[in-house]
CSV table of C-alpha atoms in Angstrom, one decimal:
chain,number,residue,atom,x,y,z
A,23,UNK,CA,18.0,-20.0,28.4
A,24,UNK,CA,15.7,-17.5,26.9
A,25,UNK,CA,13.0,-18.4,24.5
A,26,UNK,CA,14.6,-19.9,21.4
A,27,UNK,CA,11.7,-18.7,19.2
A,28,UNK,CA,12.9,-15.2,19.7
A,29,UNK,CA,15.9,-15.9,17.5
A,30,UNK,CA,13.9,-16.6,14.4
A,31,UNK,CA,13.0,-14.3,11.5
A,32,UNK,CA,10.2,-15.2,9.0
A,33,UNK,CA,10.5,-14.1,5.4
A,34,UNK,CA,7.6,-13.7,3.0
A,35,UNK,CA,4.8,-12.7,5.3
A,36,UNK,CA,2.3,-10.3,3.7
A,37,UNK,CA,3.2,-11.1,0.1
A,38,UNK,CA,0.1,-12.0,-2.0
A,39,UNK,CA,-0.1,-13.7,-5.4
A,40,UNK,CA,-1.1,-10.5,-7.1
A,41,UNK,CA,2.5,-9.5,-7.8
A,42,UNK,CA,5.6,-11.7,-8.0
A,43,UNK,CA,7.9,-11.4,-5.0
A,44,UNK,CA,11.4,-9.9,-5.2
A,45,UNK,CA,13.9,-11.3,-2.7
A,46,UNK,CA,16.5,-8.9,-1.3
A,47,UNK,CA,19.6,-10.0,0.6
A,48,UNK,CA,21.7,-7.7,2.7
A,49,UNK,CA,25.0,-8.7,4.2
A,50,UNK,CA,27.5,-6.8,6.4
A,51,UNK,CA,30.1,-7.4,9.1
A,52,UNK,CA,29.6,-5.1,12.1
A,53,UNK,CA,32.3,-4.8,14.8
A,54,UNK,CA,30.8,-5.4,18.2
A,55,UNK,CA,32.6,-4.7,21.5
A,56,UNK,CA,31.5,-4.9,25.1
A,57,UNK,CA,33.1,-5.2,28.5
A,58,UNK,CA,32.9,-8.5,30.3
A,59,UNK,CA,31.7,-7.3,33.7
A,60,UNK,CA,32.1,-9.2,37.0
A,61,UNK,CA,28.6,-10.8,36.9
A,62,UNK,CA,26.9,-12.3,33.9
A,63,UNK,CA,23.7,-10.3,34.6
A,64,UNK,CA,25.6,-7.0,34.4
A,65,UNK,CA,27.3,-8.1,31.1
A,66,UNK,CA,23.9,-9.0,29.6
A,67,UNK,CA,22.6,-5.5,30.4
A,68,UNK,CA,25.7,-4.0,28.7
A,69,UNK,CA,25.2,-6.3,25.6
A,70,UNK,CA,21.7,-4.8,25.3
A,71,UNK,CA,23.1,-1.3,25.5
A,72,UNK,CA,25.7,-1.9,22.9
A,73,UNK,CA,23.2,-3.5,20.6
A,74,UNK,CA,21.0,-0.4,20.9
A,75,UNK,CA,23.9,1.7,19.9
A,76,UNK,CA,24.4,-0.4,16.8
A,77,UNK,CA,20.8,-0.1,16.0
A,78,UNK,CA,20.9,3.7,16.3
A,79,UNK,CA,23.8,3.7,13.9
A,80,UNK,CA,21.9,1.6,11.4
A,81,UNK,CA,18.8,3.8,11.6
A,82,UNK,CA,20.9,7.0,11.2
A,83,UNK,CA,20.9,9.0,8.0
A,84,UNK,CA,24.5,7.9,7.3
A,85,UNK,CA,23.5,4.3,6.5
A,86,UNK,CA,23.3,3.3,2.9
A,87,UNK,CA,23.0,0.1,0.9
A,88,UNK,CA,24.8,-0.7,-2.3
A,89,UNK,CA,23.2,-3.0,-4.8
A,90,UNK,CA,26.0,-5.3,-5.9
A,91,UNK,CA,26.9,-5.4,-9.6
A,92,UNK,CA,25.1,-2.1,-10.2
A,93,UNK,CA,25.5,1.6,-9.8
A,94,UNK,CA,22.5,1.9,-7.5
A,95,UNK,CA,23.0,3.2,-4.0
A,96,UNK,CA,20.2,3.5,-1.5
A,97,UNK,CA,20.7,6.4,0.9
A,98,UNK,CA,18.8,9.1,2.8
A,99,UNK,CA,19.9,12.0,0.6
A,100,UNK,CA,20.7,11.6,-3.1
A,101,UNK,CA,22.4,13.9,-5.4
A,102,UNK,CA,19.8,14.7,-8.1
A,103,UNK,CA,22.5,14.4,-10.8
A,104,UNK,CA,23.0,10.7,-10.1
A,105,UNK,CA,19.4,9.5,-9.6
A,106,UNK,CA,18.8,6.4,-11.7
A,107,UNK,CA,15.6,5.2,-10.1
A,108,UNK,CA,13.0,7.5,-8.6
A,109,UNK,CA,11.3,6.8,-5.2
A,110,UNK,CA,8.1,5.8,-7.1
A,111,UNK,CA,9.9,3.3,-9.4
A,112,UNK,CA,8.8,-0.3,-8.8
A,113,UNK,CA,11.4,-2.7,-7.3
A,114,UNK,CA,11.2,-4.7,-10.5
A,115,UNK,CA,13.2,-2.0,-12.3
A,116,UNK,CA,16.2,-2.8,-10.1
A,117,UNK,CA,16.9,-5.8,-12.3
A,118,UNK,CA,17.4,-3.5,-15.3
A,119,UNK,CA,20.5,-2.0,-13.7
A,120,UNK,CA,22.2,-5.2,-12.4
A,121,UNK,CA,25.2,-6.3,-14.5
A,122,UNK,CA,26.6,-9.8,-14.7
A,123,UNK,CA,30.2,-10.8,-15.4
A,124,UNK,CA,29.9,-13.1,-18.3
A,125,UNK,CA,33.6,-13.1,-19.1
A,126,UNK,CA,36.9,-11.9,-17.5
A,127,UNK,CA,37.1,-8.7,-19.6
A,128,UNK,CA,33.8,-7.1,-19.6
A,129,UNK,CA,30.5,-6.7,-17.7
A,130,UNK,CA,27.5,-7.3,-19.9
A,131,UNK,CA,24.2,-5.9,-18.8
A,132,UNK,CA,21.6,-8.6,-18.4
A,133,UNK,CA,17.9,-8.2,-17.6
A,134,UNK,CA,17.0,-10.8,-15.0
A,135,UNK,CA,13.2,-10.6,-15.1
A,136,UNK,CA,13.0,-14.3,-16.2
A,137,UNK,CA,15.7,-15.6,-13.8
A,138,UNK,CA,14.5,-13.5,-10.9
A,139,UNK,CA,17.7,-13.9,-8.9
A,140,UNK,CA,17.8,-12.4,-5.4
A,141,UNK,CA,19.0,-8.8,-5.2
A,142,UNK,CA,22.2,-8.7,-3.2
A,143,UNK,CA,23.2,-5.6,-1.2
A,144,UNK,CA,25.9,-4.6,1.2
A,145,UNK,CA,25.5,-2.1,4.0
A,146,UNK,CA,27.8,0.9,4.2
A,147,UNK,CA,28.2,3.9,6.5
A,148,UNK,CA,29.0,7.4,5.2
A,149,UNK,CA,32.4,8.7,6.3
A,150,UNK,CA,31.9,12.4,5.4
A,151,UNK,CA,31.4,15.2,8.0
A,152,UNK,CA,27.9,16.3,8.8
A,153,UNK,CA,26.8,19.7,7.6
A,154,UNK,CA,25.8,20.8,11.1
A,155,UNK,CA,29.3,20.2,12.4
A,156,UNK,CA,28.1,17.8,15.1
A,157,UNK,CA,30.2,14.6,15.6
A,158,UNK,CA,28.0,11.7,14.5
A,159,UNK,CA,28.6,8.3,13.1
A,160,UNK,CA,29.9,10.0,10.0
A,161,UNK,CA,33.0,11.3,11.8
A,162,UNK,CA,36.1,10.1,9.8
A,163,UNK,CA,37.9,7.2,11.5
A,164,UNK,CA,41.2,8.8,10.5
A,165,UNK,CA,40.8,11.5,13.1
A,166,UNK,CA,43.2,10.9,16.1
A,167,UNK,CA,41.4,9.9,19.3
A,168,UNK,CA,43.2,9.5,22.6
A,169,UNK,CA,41.4,7.7,25.4
A,170,UNK,CA,43.1,6.9,28.7
A,171,UNK,CA,41.6,4.8,31.4
A,172,UNK,CA,43.8,3.4,34.2
A,173,UNK,CA,42.1,0.1,35.2
A,174,UNK,CA,42.1,-3.6,34.4
A,175,UNK,CA,39.1,-4.9,32.6
A,176,UNK,CA,38.1,-7.6,30.1
A,177,UNK,CA,36.7,-6.8,26.7
A,178,UNK,CA,34.9,-9.1,24.3
A,179,UNK,CA,35.3,-8.3,20.6
A,180,UNK,CA,33.5,-10.0,17.7
A,181,UNK,CA,32.2,-9.2,14.2
A,182,UNK,CA,28.5,-9.7,13.8
A,183,UNK,CA,27.8,-11.4,10.4
A,184,UNK,CA,24.6,-9.6,9.5
A,185,UNK,CA,22.7,-11.6,6.8
A,186,UNK,CA,19.2,-10.5,6.2
A,187,UNK,CA,16.8,-11.7,3.5
A,188,UNK,CA,13.4,-10.1,2.8
A,189,UNK,CA,10.7,-10.4,0.3
A,190,UNK,CA,8.9,-7.5,-1.2
A,191,UNK,CA,6.4,-7.1,-4.0
A,192,UNK,CA,7.8,-6.3,-7.4
A,193,UNK,CA,5.6,-3.2,-7.5
A,194,UNK,CA,6.9,-2.0,-4.1
A,195,UNK,CA,8.1,1.6,-4.6
A,196,UNK,CA,11.9,1.7,-4.7
A,197,UNK,CA,11.9,4.6,-2.2
A,198,UNK,CA,10.4,2.4,0.5
A,199,UNK,CA,13.2,-0.1,0.5
A,200,UNK,CA,15.6,2.0,2.6
A,201,UNK,CA,13.4,2.2,5.7
A,202,UNK,CA,12.4,-1.5,5.3
A,203,UNK,CA,16.0,-2.6,5.1
A,204,UNK,CA,17.1,-0.6,8.1
A,205,UNK,CA,14.3,-2.1,10.2
A,206,UNK,CA,15.0,-5.6,9.2
A,207,UNK,CA,18.7,-5.2,9.9
A,208,UNK,CA,17.9,-3.8,13.4
A,209,UNK,CA,15.5,-6.7,14.0
A,210,UNK,CA,18.3,-9.2,13.3
A,211,UNK,CA,20.7,-7.2,15.5
A,212,UNK,CA,18.2,-7.5,18.3
A,213,UNK,CA,18.0,-11.2,17.8
A,214,UNK,CA,21.7,-11.5,17.7
A,215,UNK,CA,21.9,-9.9,21.2
A,216,UNK,CA,19.4,-12.4,22.4
A,217,UNK,CA,21.4,-15.3,20.9
A,218,UNK,CA,24.7,-14.0,22.6
A,219,UNK,CA,23.0,-13.7,26.0
A,220,UNK,CA,21.2,-17.1,25.7
A,221,UNK,CA,24.4,-19.1,25.1
A,222,UNK,CA,27.0,-17.2,27.1
A,223,UNK,CA,28.8,-18.9,30.0
A,224,UNK,CA,31.2,-17.1,32.3
A,225,UNK,CA,34.0,-15.9,29.9
A,226,UNK,CA,32.7,-17.8,26.9
A,227,UNK,CA,30.7,-15.8,24.3
A,228,UNK,CA,29.7,-17.2,20.9
A,229,UNK,CA,29.2,-15.3,17.6
A,230,UNK,CA,25.5,-15.5,16.4
A,231,UNK,CA,25.4,-16.8,12.8
A,232,UNK,CA,22.3,-16.4,10.7
A,233,UNK,CA,21.1,-19.6,8.8
A,234,UNK,CA,18.4,-19.4,6.1
A,235,UNK,CA,16.1,-22.4,5.7
A,236,UNK,CA,13.5,-22.9,3.0
A,237,UNK,CA,10.6,-24.8,4.6
A,238,UNK,CA,8.9,-27.2,2.2
A,239,UNK,CA,6.2,-27.8,4.8
A,240,UNK,CA,5.4,-24.0,5.0
A,241,UNK,CA,4.8,-23.4,1.3
A,242,UNK,CA,8.4,-22.6,0.5
A,243,UNK,CA,8.6,-19.8,3.1
A,244,UNK,CA,12.1,-18.8,4.3
A,245,UNK,CA,13.0,-18.8,8.0
A,246,UNK,CA,16.2,-17.4,9.4
A,247,UNK,CA,17.5,-19.0,12.6
A,248,UNK,CA,20.5,-17.6,14.6
A,249,UNK,CA,22.8,-20.3,15.9
A,250,UNK,CA,25.8,-19.7,18.1
A,251,UNK,CA,29.1,-20.4,16.3
A,252,UNK,CA,31.2,-23.2,17.8
A,253,UNK,CA,28.4,-25.0,19.7
A,254,UNK,CA,28.0,-28.7,18.7
A,255,UNK,CA,24.8,-29.7,16.8
A,256,UNK,CA,23.9,-32.2,19.5
A,257,UNK,CA,23.8,-29.4,22.1
A,258,UNK,CA,21.2,-27.5,20.0
A,259,UNK,CA,18.7,-30.3,19.9
A,260,UNK,CA,16.4,-28.8,22.5
A,261,UNK,CA,16.6,-25.4,20.7
A,262,UNK,CA,15.6,-27.0,17.4
A,263,UNK,CA,12.7,-29.0,19.0
A,264,UNK,CA,11.4,-25.8,20.4
A,265,UNK,CA,11.6,-24.1,17.0
A,266,UNK,CA,9.8,-27.1,15.3
A,267,UNK,CA,6.9,-26.7,17.8
A,268,UNK,CA,6.7,-22.9,17.3
A,269,UNK,CA,6.8,-23.1,13.5
A,270,UNK,CA,4.5,-26.1,13.3
A,271,UNK,CA,7.2,-28.3,11.6
A,272,UNK,CA,7.1,-32.1,11.7
A,273,UNK,CA,9.1,-33.7,14.4
A,274,UNK,CA,10.2,-36.8,12.4
A,275,UNK,CA,13.0,-35.0,10.5
A,276,UNK,CA,15.5,-32.3,11.3
A,277,UNK,CA,14.4,-29.4,9.1
A,278,UNK,CA,16.5,-26.8,10.9
A,279,UNK,CA,19.9,-28.5,11.2
A,280,UNK,CA,22.8,-26.4,10.0
A,281,UNK,CA,23.6,-29.0,7.3
A,282,UNK,CA,20.2,-28.3,5.8
A,283,UNK,CA,20.8,-24.6,5.3
A,284,UNK,CA,19.5,-23.2,2.0
A,285,UNK,CA,22.3,-22.4,-0.5
A,286,UNK,CA,21.8,-19.3,-2.6
A,287,UNK,CA,23.5,-19.2,-6.0
A,288,UNK,CA,26.1,-16.8,-4.6
A,289,UNK,CA,26.9,-19.3,-1.8
A,290,UNK,CA,27.8,-22.1,-4.2
A,291,UNK,CA,31.5,-22.8,-4.2
A,292,UNK,CA,33.6,-24.9,-6.6
A,293,UNK,CA,35.2,-26.9,-3.9
A,294,UNK,CA,35.7,-30.1,-5.9
A,295,UNK,CA,32.9,-32.0,-4.2
A,296,UNK,CA,30.2,-33.8,-6.1
A,297,UNK,CA,26.9,-32.1,-5.5
A,298,UNK,CA,23.3,-33.2,-6.3
A,299,UNK,CA,24.6,-36.6,-7.3
A,300,UNK,CA,21.1,-38.0,-7.5
A,301,UNK,CA,20.1,-35.8,-10.4
A,302,UNK,CA,19.9,-37.8,-13.6
A,303,UNK,CA,19.9,-41.2,-12.0
A,304,UNK,CA,16.8,-43.2,-13.0
A,305,UNK,CA,15.1,-45.5,-10.4
A,306,UNK,CA,15.6,-49.2,-11.3
A,307,UNK,CA,13.3,-51.1,-9.0
A,308,UNK,CA,12.7,-50.4,-5.4
A,309,UNK,CA,10.8,-47.4,-4.1
A,310,UNK,CA,11.2,-44.0,-5.6
A,311,UNK,CA,11.6,-41.1,-3.1
A,312,UNK,CA,11.8,-37.4,-3.7
A,313,UNK,CA,15.1,-36.0,-2.3
A,314,UNK,CA,15.4,-32.3,-2.0
A,315,UNK,CA,18.9,-31.4,-0.7
A,316,UNK,CA,22.5,-30.8,-1.7
A,317,UNK,CA,24.7,-33.8,-1.4
A,318,UNK,CA,28.5,-33.6,-0.9
A,319,UNK,CA,30.9,-36.4,-1.3
A,320,UNK,CA,33.0,-36.6,1.9
């Protein structure tokens, strides 16, 4: 198995106390296909190749990011008539353009400087033809394409659930976000390829799923760990132990179990379970302990 520490992304490095941080979250589902070759080593090489192709697609000029609940669109070229924020505008100004649905019939604009919720984005790819006439990733998918290959082969198909969080200074120029976002997505794609190769066996391949953890022992810093979907928690003990050592976490509690994943406001679901049942309960005798988690009644 490859070094498990390579499947970790840290969030918050380089942010000082001079300016308040702004958290940005990008999510996307990217189709990922590769041929399952006769040997596992050959397949791993092909996985790296397909990951590189995806990264090139993300780094292309056709990639854009839509800030949810707003009319803001981050892209390489922008029509001057629809510019809302300039490249020099601080990221803090993004909150002025995010709307919230306070009722079923209207969207009321709400400035979120006080609440400072994370900025949610989705990644998109342009589908318009390029001006130079060259077939690129912008080629419309509706164009008929006939491919004939007479052979028997096995193909693996999965959707990569990209989920990147990053922290920038509130005074970071808005124009810098595009390049930063692309690089962070490419970094997670690279780690996803490592995760797939680390846990594959014969014809069995697992989808790498990002999990975000807020580490109390690291000053509230976020860490994203990629775990293979479908593998039992007990089989990942050695991986978590390695991560605890690498991140300097205590070994007397499971900080990186999937059940301890951080729940962002947009992840909260009204599933009928009682959550945070300890809030409001006063301690009557015994020893009082601080409990920081989300409890479910099962």
